[in-house]
């Protein structure tokens, strides 16, 4: 269930299934059934339901649901957008199966919407080709104005299922039922907020359909913990990897400490925090497990990185975006360790990306860039409005040679190979994870995971999954604190998450 399908890929899955012997009307009947089942759970039996049916197959699902709800005792009213005499194929079949009246949507008295217990939005789904305007836009605005529970069929009408954006007005749903797999629009903002609670219904799509139609990315999840380093019982600390974190000047020194301490929590055996001389004093008591090294400039860093026991390096949290930082990044890029570039190490290259990307591409060890949307724009621009966030991350990864972590409530992780099986969307991050220091923690988790030995080998799928695991763990760790979360809570929460997901290897001896 983890593959994400664009509406076009979903259409290809429908077609594949139909070509392999399942009539389209069977798929539509199951889709309508799934919608009716959720509708029943949202409104009391005998409740009043308004079904708004559009001119395509999304409307077809609406007519099926209307029939099933009416036969279950609901008081169903159907309004059609567009000329129902033009309905074709499966949608026409569904329309013909509805025995009640169909009112033209333009004749609806929208002030009566408040009298319904549920509005079923079956206006537009995967077939949306442009922003809504005219009668469709007016209807959608009236639905939103009514403030009644709304169940969207497949997608809230007006929402682009590929991009997660609406070019015109879009339905604000209470709940959305989609079919077979999630679409990017259900996860990418602002689409995710328009969908409400999302359910994915099985409508009997052929099990080979996705391999034939392709997918665009994968949803992260607990399954990624299979990429946690499998620790042998007699492992020594050097066998568990060694991370070097570069800390910044005193006024931003906390960032490096956050990254470093959490890198240790992520399971790496040793972490050294490299600090400029003015930050070296103080704070040892709080972080006794960290080793420290003096690092005044790029030359010091190059010297530190000559230690070939180092397996990963995190650079950027707490660093000032300037020439000195750029030189440190170059020194780090010349090393053989996995590298996470964040914050100041990203912004330092605004408007001067060519030398950065050339050096990243020349590396054999993985390089990870973790920009939030502002940092992303500084490196890659924001002119490509027709691309989804997934496609933007894939393109930026290809262009930079780095594994891209495009952060946000809908973080996308993409490998430079651009492959869907090396692309992830993360959806477990609570809104309060957007807090000072949260990004430093993420950089530390990712470096801590990449440092561990079995992630060092050069398999793009494995490396990207490891980075995606870091993003997922960060989201999980952010949940228990609630809105009071501060970044330092994440370290203890990460410990709890890892306790939960790590299999115990200890042999209990009965005495
Ligand atoms: N056999 C299948 O392919 C299945 C399809 N299903 C349903 O079919 C839907 C897709 O159906 P369609 O491909 O017919 O697409 P839609 O029903 O989403 O919309 C297509 C219609 O809307 C018009 N349109 C698009 N954008 C518009 C705009 N901005 N303003 C006004 N009109 C606009 C198009 O000209 C076309 O007539 C899915 O979302 C799903 O609900 C499900 O029944 C499962 C099976
Ligand atoms: K819809």
XYZ file of C-alpha atoms and ligand atoms in Angstrom:
557
model
C 0.000 0.000 0.000
C 2.981 2.272 0.076
C 3.162 3.268 -3.613
C 1.762 6.679 -4.518
C 0.066 6.911 -7.902
C -0.536 10.042 -9.925
C -4.088 10.294 -11.277
C -2.697 9.302 -14.699
C -1.017 6.208 -13.215
C -4.252 5.347 -11.384
C -6.143 5.699 -14.678
C -3.625 3.312 -16.234
C -4.233 0.850 -13.370
C -7.992 1.060 -14.002
C -7.405 0.472 -17.717
C -5.017 -2.430 -17.075
C -7.598 -4.075 -14.812
C -10.380 -3.561 -17.346
C -8.180 -4.958 -20.158
C -7.565 -8.022 -18.016
C -11.237 -8.862 -17.818
C -12.815 -6.820 -15.009
C -15.611 -4.639 -16.425
C -15.238 -0.927 -15.613
C -18.721 -0.908 -14.124
C -17.572 -3.475 -11.542
C -14.808 -1.087 -10.465
C -17.277 1.777 -10.337
C -19.769 -0.276 -8.340
C -17.078 -1.114 -5.758
C -15.931 2.506 -5.669
C -19.521 3.684 -5.095
C -19.969 0.994 -2.455
C -16.864 2.158 -0.578
C -18.127 5.741 -0.695
C -21.576 4.705 0.547
C -20.025 2.729 3.404
C -18.072 5.764 4.642
C -21.125 8.010 4.130
C -23.172 5.699 6.360
C -20.597 6.042 9.103
C -20.701 9.840 8.814
C -24.424 10.453 9.042
C -27.273 8.772 10.950
C -29.486 6.244 9.215
C -32.336 7.962 7.376
C -30.263 11.164 7.334
C -30.422 13.602 4.449
C -27.619 13.286 1.917
C -26.955 15.652 -0.980
C -24.994 14.056 -3.813
C -23.289 16.481 -6.187
C -22.439 14.558 -9.348
C -20.045 15.831 -12.011
C -19.820 15.177 -15.760
C -17.334 12.264 -15.646
C -16.712 8.999 -13.821
C -16.267 10.753 -10.481
C -19.940 11.653 -10.916
C -20.534 7.988 -11.817
C -19.242 6.936 -8.397
C -21.663 9.482 -6.932
C -24.683 7.971 -8.730
C -23.745 4.488 -7.500
C -23.368 5.755 -3.923
C -26.702 7.597 -4.221
C -28.466 4.367 -5.255
C -26.883 2.346 -2.438
C -27.596 4.988 0.200
C -31.213 5.383 -0.913
C -31.740 1.627 -0.797
C -30.277 1.654 2.718
C -32.954 4.110 3.816
C -31.221 7.457 3.451
C -33.040 10.493 2.125
C -30.894 11.170 -0.943
C -31.057 14.128 -3.283
C -28.914 14.217 -6.421
C -27.831 17.327 -8.298
C -25.852 17.083 -11.536
C -23.288 19.517 -12.833
C -23.361 19.580 -16.631
C -25.751 18.073 -19.143
C -26.607 14.535 -18.034
C -27.565 13.644 -21.643
C -23.844 13.869 -22.422
C -22.839 11.257 -19.854
C -20.988 8.330 -21.412
C -19.814 4.812 -20.675
C -19.595 3.731 -17.046
C -20.825 7.117 -15.797
C -23.941 6.813 -17.983
C -24.478 3.282 -16.694
C -24.285 4.590 -13.091
C -26.644 7.481 -13.904
C -29.155 5.072 -15.430
C -29.038 2.947 -12.280
C -30.223 5.858 -10.146
C -34.017 5.850 -10.066
C -34.645 9.140 -8.295
C -34.753 12.699 -9.588
C -31.699 14.550 -10.759
C -31.795 18.293 -10.359
C -29.485 20.516 -12.439
C -26.922 21.818 -9.956
C -27.453 25.345 -11.261
C -31.049 25.174 -9.948
C -30.038 24.207 -6.418
C -30.963 26.603 -3.657
C -27.598 26.683 -1.925
C -29.128 28.265 1.178
C -30.744 24.854 1.775
C -27.375 23.067 1.981
C -27.446 23.515 5.732
C -30.460 21.176 5.886
C -28.385 18.165 4.792
C -26.563 15.895 7.199
C -23.903 15.113 4.592
C -22.792 16.480 1.243
C -21.189 13.988 -1.110
C -18.710 15.664 -3.421
C -18.618 13.604 -6.634
C -18.001 16.543 -8.965
C -14.420 16.037 -10.166
C -11.693 13.562 -9.304
C -8.758 12.293 -11.296
C -9.999 13.921 -14.509
C -9.601 17.537 -13.385
C -7.749 19.386 -16.134
C -7.824 23.016 -14.983
C -8.935 25.249 -12.146
C -12.676 25.361 -11.484
C -14.595 28.384 -12.661
C -18.172 29.399 -13.469
C -20.956 27.166 -12.142
C -18.525 24.557 -10.774
C -16.611 27.172 -8.785
C -19.830 28.689 -7.418
C -21.067 25.259 -6.342
C -17.802 24.443 -4.571
C -17.860 27.755 -2.748
C -21.440 27.110 -1.636
C -20.434 23.659 -0.320
C -17.614 25.181 1.725
C -19.849 27.971 2.952
C -22.451 25.478 4.233
C -20.026 24.126 6.864
C -21.631 20.674 6.751
C -19.773 17.352 6.775
C -18.455 16.724 3.272
C -17.318 13.377 1.917
C -15.121 13.748 -1.167
C -15.041 10.981 -3.742
C -11.438 10.223 -4.716
C -10.266 13.842 -4.343
C -11.877 17.034 -3.061
C -13.163 18.673 -6.265
C -10.795 21.318 -7.580
C -7.720 19.649 -6.073
C -5.062 18.435 -8.500
C -4.240 14.886 -7.462
C -0.746 15.022 -8.905
C 0.384 18.296 -7.393
C -1.706 18.647 -4.248
C -2.656 22.141 -5.290
C -5.829 23.853 -6.443
C -5.735 26.403 -9.223
C -9.222 27.686 -8.377
C -11.695 26.992 -5.579
C -11.579 23.505 -4.059
C -13.836 21.563 -1.739
C -12.826 21.447 1.917
C -13.715 17.868 2.779
C -14.295 16.306 6.172
C -13.292 12.966 4.764
C -12.051 11.592 1.448
C -12.380 8.085 0.062
C -9.855 7.227 -2.592
C -9.238 4.010 -4.440
C -6.445 1.432 -4.472
C -3.589 3.759 -3.464
C -3.036 7.292 -2.165
C -2.295 9.984 -4.736
C 0.343 12.719 -4.170
C -2.471 15.257 -3.790
C -3.654 13.493 -0.634
C -0.276 14.024 1.059
C 1.234 17.187 -0.387
C 0.069 20.479 1.101
C -2.270 22.248 0.744
C -4.075 19.195 -0.678
C -3.629 17.170 2.460
C -5.484 19.769 4.501
C -8.378 19.780 2.002
C -8.873 16.004 2.224
C -9.739 15.649 5.909
C -9.558 12.047 7.091
C -8.472 9.843 4.187
C -9.486 6.267 3.525
C -8.118 4.046 0.796
C -10.632 1.513 -0.520
C -9.804 -1.714 -2.319
C -11.830 -1.822 -5.536
C -10.235 -4.931 -7.031
C -7.475 -3.406 -9.148
C -5.360 -6.118 -10.824
C -2.307 -7.056 -8.731
C 0.064 -6.510 -11.672
C -1.396 -3.107 -12.518
C 1.131 -0.991 -10.598
C 4.115 -2.757 -12.140
C 2.619 -2.023 -15.559
C 1.463 1.547 -14.845
C 4.348 2.700 -12.641
C 4.176 4.781 -9.484
C 5.654 8.130 -8.539
C 6.961 7.758 -4.976
C 6.423 5.781 -1.794
C 4.897 6.708 1.527
C 7.322 6.312 4.430
C 6.284 4.117 7.330
C 7.355 1.795 10.115
C 8.363 -0.724 7.464
C 11.498 1.374 6.878
C 12.859 0.249 10.251
C 14.066 -2.848 8.393
C 16.863 -0.483 7.357
C 17.999 -0.016 10.941
C 21.491 -1.348 11.311
C 21.349 -4.873 12.628
C 23.720 -4.805 15.563
C 25.663 -7.950 16.286
C 25.848 -8.762 19.980
C 29.615 -8.342 20.155
C 29.810 -5.138 18.107
C 32.384 -2.644 19.315
C 31.825 1.077 19.071
C 33.975 1.635 15.983
C 31.974 -1.032 14.162
C 28.874 1.106 14.704
C 30.198 4.102 12.826
C 31.681 7.432 13.818
C 30.010 10.770 13.048
C 31.756 14.117 12.930
C 29.450 17.077 13.561
C 30.764 20.585 12.945
C 29.485 23.076 15.499
C 29.231 26.839 15.131
C 30.079 30.007 17.036
C 28.924 30.465 20.656
C 25.667 32.236 19.816
C 24.521 29.258 17.739
C 26.473 26.489 19.438
C 23.318 24.692 20.577
C 22.591 23.533 17.031
C 25.757 21.439 16.804
C 25.144 19.908 20.233
C 21.609 18.957 19.217
C 22.800 17.283 15.995
C 25.677 15.522 17.703
C 23.793 14.151 20.698
C 20.964 12.843 18.563
C 23.405 11.266 16.063
C 24.619 9.208 19.004
C 21.013 8.286 19.860
C 20.406 7.151 16.281
C 22.726 4.263 16.973
C 26.131 5.345 15.807
C 28.994 4.229 18.058
C 30.951 7.461 18.377
C 30.274 11.106 17.741
C 32.853 13.837 17.693
C 31.725 17.425 17.847
C 34.206 19.700 16.105
C 34.024 23.201 17.539
C 35.646 26.540 16.867
C 38.037 27.555 19.706
C 35.604 30.090 21.153
C 32.933 27.392 21.609
C 35.230 24.712 23.049
C 34.804 25.800 26.654
C 31.694 24.949 28.645
C 28.746 22.542 28.335
C 30.771 19.331 28.746
C 28.708 18.282 31.731
C 25.564 18.137 29.670
C 27.063 16.051 26.856
C 29.678 13.766 28.423
C 29.269 11.036 25.788
C 30.395 13.311 22.979
C 34.021 13.620 22.025
C 35.266 17.023 21.013
C 37.791 18.356 18.596
C 39.038 21.827 17.850
C 38.137 23.051 14.382
C 38.847 26.680 13.584
C 38.680 26.477 9.810
C 38.578 24.325 6.671
C 42.192 23.210 7.170
C 41.400 21.866 10.625
C 38.353 20.112 9.215
C 40.347 18.520 6.380
C 42.821 17.246 8.972
C 40.036 15.802 11.148
C 38.434 14.118 8.151
C 41.671 12.304 7.343
C 40.739 9.853 10.113
C 39.363 7.035 8.013
C 37.349 5.647 10.906
C 34.913 8.525 10.368
C 31.902 7.259 8.437
C 29.599 10.314 8.325
C 29.762 14.047 8.762
C 27.025 16.607 9.425
C 27.721 20.200 8.546
C 25.571 23.301 8.629
C 23.539 23.511 11.855
C 24.625 26.688 13.628
C 27.044 27.683 10.866
C 27.035 31.141 9.340
C 26.502 31.114 5.559
C 29.782 32.676 4.439
C 33.064 31.966 2.665
C 34.563 30.172 5.686
C 31.573 27.796 5.712
C 31.875 27.226 1.961
C 35.519 26.264 2.429
C 34.520 23.829 5.184
C 31.894 22.305 2.897
C 34.530 21.842 0.175
C 36.813 20.152 2.709
C 33.980 17.838 3.743
C 33.088 17.086 0.119
C 36.690 16.017 -0.491
C 36.346 13.323 2.190
C 35.072 9.778 1.758
C 32.394 9.959 4.471
C 28.655 10.152 3.994
C 27.788 13.814 4.291
C 24.714 15.714 5.470
C 24.619 19.386 4.477
C 22.002 21.472 6.263
C 21.113 25.056 7.190
C 24.148 27.403 6.912
C 25.993 24.924 4.690
C 23.116 25.144 2.197
C 22.472 28.877 2.350
C 26.189 29.574 1.916
C 25.770 28.443 -1.714
C 22.783 30.622 -2.629
C 23.418 31.913 -6.138
C 26.657 29.908 -6.514
C 25.622 26.292 -6.780
C 27.812 25.113 -9.655
C 30.999 24.359 -7.658
C 28.881 22.704 -4.970
C 26.985 20.438 -7.340
C 30.116 19.545 -9.338
C 31.866 18.393 -6.184
C 28.827 16.471 -4.955
C 28.586 14.672 -8.288
C 32.261 13.717 -8.126
C 31.802 11.925 -4.779
C 31.236 8.220 -4.343
C 29.856 8.433 -0.778
C 26.285 9.721 -0.410
C 25.682 13.444 0.086
C 22.385 14.536 1.602
C 20.966 18.063 1.286
C 18.192 18.907 3.746
C 16.668 22.255 2.687
C 13.349 23.588 3.920
C 11.341 25.381 1.248
C 13.152 28.726 1.724
C 16.601 27.121 1.498
C 15.426 25.078 -1.477
C 14.443 28.233 -3.347
C 17.828 29.776 -2.610
C 19.576 26.846 -4.308
C 17.151 25.720 -6.978
C 14.812 28.673 -7.631
C 11.026 28.371 -7.619
C 10.003 28.972 -11.193
C 8.665 25.509 -11.994
C 5.120 25.935 -10.795
C 3.802 23.056 -12.886
C 5.864 20.504 -10.982
C 4.656 18.812 -7.820
C 6.828 18.916 -4.723
C 7.793 15.308 -5.495
C 8.857 16.223 -9.014
C 10.734 19.310 -7.802
C 12.692 17.229 -5.293
C 13.462 14.571 -7.922
C 14.649 17.221 -10.351
C 16.785 18.993 -7.737
C 18.312 15.671 -6.666
C 19.203 14.911 -10.292
C 20.627 18.396 -10.806
C 22.732 18.430 -7.640
C 23.829 14.802 -7.353
C 22.599 14.771 -3.727
C 19.886 12.830 -1.953
C 17.404 15.644 -1.462
C 15.338 15.993 1.705
C 12.871 18.746 0.858
C 11.492 19.447 4.299
C 8.042 20.498 5.442
C 4.913 18.905 6.850
C 5.080 16.789 3.683
C 8.839 16.126 3.449
C 9.949 14.568 0.160
C 13.111 12.456 -0.059
C 14.551 11.879 -3.534
C 17.682 10.225 -4.921
C 19.554 11.729 -7.883
C 18.605 8.708 -9.982
C 15.040 10.112 -9.991
C 13.532 6.656 -9.564
C 10.157 6.238 -7.884
C 11.532 3.389 -5.753
C 14.132 5.884 -4.465
C 11.593 8.632 -3.733
C 9.544 8.991 -0.550
C 6.898 11.251 0.918
C 6.723 11.468 4.704
C 3.386 12.142 6.374
C 3.841 11.539 10.114
C 5.263 14.944 11.105
C 3.052 16.850 13.547
C 2.762 20.626 12.962
C 4.629 21.412 16.194
C 7.737 19.763 14.757
C 8.278 23.121 13.058
C 10.261 24.508 15.975
C 13.744 25.896 16.605
C 16.373 23.174 16.458
C 14.113 20.574 14.862
C 16.136 20.643 11.641
C 19.397 20.239 13.563
C 17.949 17.101 15.126
C 16.934 15.739 11.728
C 20.439 16.332 10.344
C 21.857 14.474 13.362
C 19.496 11.505 12.997
C 20.245 11.150 9.290
C 24.021 11.404 9.851
C 23.767 8.917 12.722
C 21.952 6.403 10.534
C 24.148 6.881 7.471
C 27.266 6.391 9.605
C 26.373 2.831 10.426
C 28.224 0.201 8.440
C 25.579 -1.455 6.318
C 24.376 1.881 4.985
C 27.815 2.655 3.626
C 27.506 0.344 0.644
C 26.547 1.937 -2.570
C 22.977 0.847 -3.136
C 20.762 3.861 -3.988
C 17.586 2.192 -2.744
C 19.176 1.311 0.579
C 20.719 4.740 1.064
C 17.526 6.602 0.230
C 15.482 4.304 2.443
C 17.928 5.016 5.291
C 17.497 8.761 4.839
C 13.710 8.320 4.612
C 13.856 6.249 7.812
C 15.568 9.206 9.498
C 12.759 11.528 8.401
C 10.125 9.075 9.586
C 11.834 8.575 12.984
C 12.014 12.369 13.384
C 8.253 12.593 12.757
C 7.502 9.765 15.196
C 9.714 11.349 17.847
C 7.862 14.637 17.396
C 4.465 13.252 18.248
C 4.344 12.587 22.017
C 5.195 16.100 23.251
C 2.276 17.759 21.514
C 2.346 21.491 20.818
C 4.716 22.084 23.757
C 7.518 20.318 21.877
C 10.989 21.815 22.035
C 13.786 20.271 20.003
C 15.577 18.885 23.062
C 12.512 16.648 23.735
C 13.210 14.828 20.484
C 16.261 13.076 21.839
C 14.408 11.236 24.607
C 11.440 10.625 22.307
C 13.744 9.116 19.695
C 15.009 6.739 22.332
C 11.434 5.588 23.005
C 10.651 5.200 19.308
C 13.783 3.134 18.736
C 12.978 0.963 21.762
C 9.597 0.282 20.203
C 10.859 -0.609 16.739
C 14.098 -2.479 17.492
C 13.827 -6.237 17.893
C 15.312 -7.457 21.153
C 18.307 -9.712 20.585
C 18.819 -10.652 24.186
C 18.347 -14.217 25.295
C 16.264 -14.486 28.406
C 17.764 -17.111 30.704
C 15.250 -18.878 32.896
C 16.736 -19.291 36.376
N -13.021 2.810 -14.542
C -12.366 3.793 -13.999
O -11.496 4.387 -14.621
C -12.733 4.197 -12.612
C -12.838 5.526 -12.283
N -13.267 5.931 -11.085
C -13.654 7.328 -10.830
O -13.445 8.064 -12.000
C -12.830 9.302 -11.681
C -12.124 9.814 -12.881
O -13.095 9.960 -13.869
P -12.874 10.857 -15.148
O -11.592 10.502 -15.772
O -14.091 10.714 -15.954
O -12.683 12.320 -14.552
P -13.606 13.232 -13.627
O -14.910 12.610 -13.377
O -12.791 13.629 -12.488
O -13.794 14.549 -14.505
C -13.783 14.491 -15.899
C -14.780 15.451 -16.480
O -14.647 16.734 -15.933
C -14.378 17.713 -16.950
N -13.491 18.703 -16.352
C -12.218 18.533 -15.949
N -11.737 19.657 -15.366
C -12.760 20.547 -15.366
C -12.898 21.884 -14.889
N -11.902 22.534 -14.292
N -14.078 22.506 -15.070
C -15.103 21.877 -15.660
N -15.019 20.605 -16.141
C -13.866 19.955 -15.993
C -13.800 16.907 -18.084
O -13.998 17.550 -19.311
C -14.594 15.614 -17.980
O -15.869 15.745 -18.546
C -11.962 8.985 -10.499
O -11.656 10.171 -9.770
C -12.844 8.018 -9.741
O -13.726 8.731 -8.907
C -13.756 4.947 -10.124
O -15.090 4.723 -10.467
C -13.006 3.661 -10.221
C -13.015 3.117 -11.637
K -14.635 14.670 -5.863
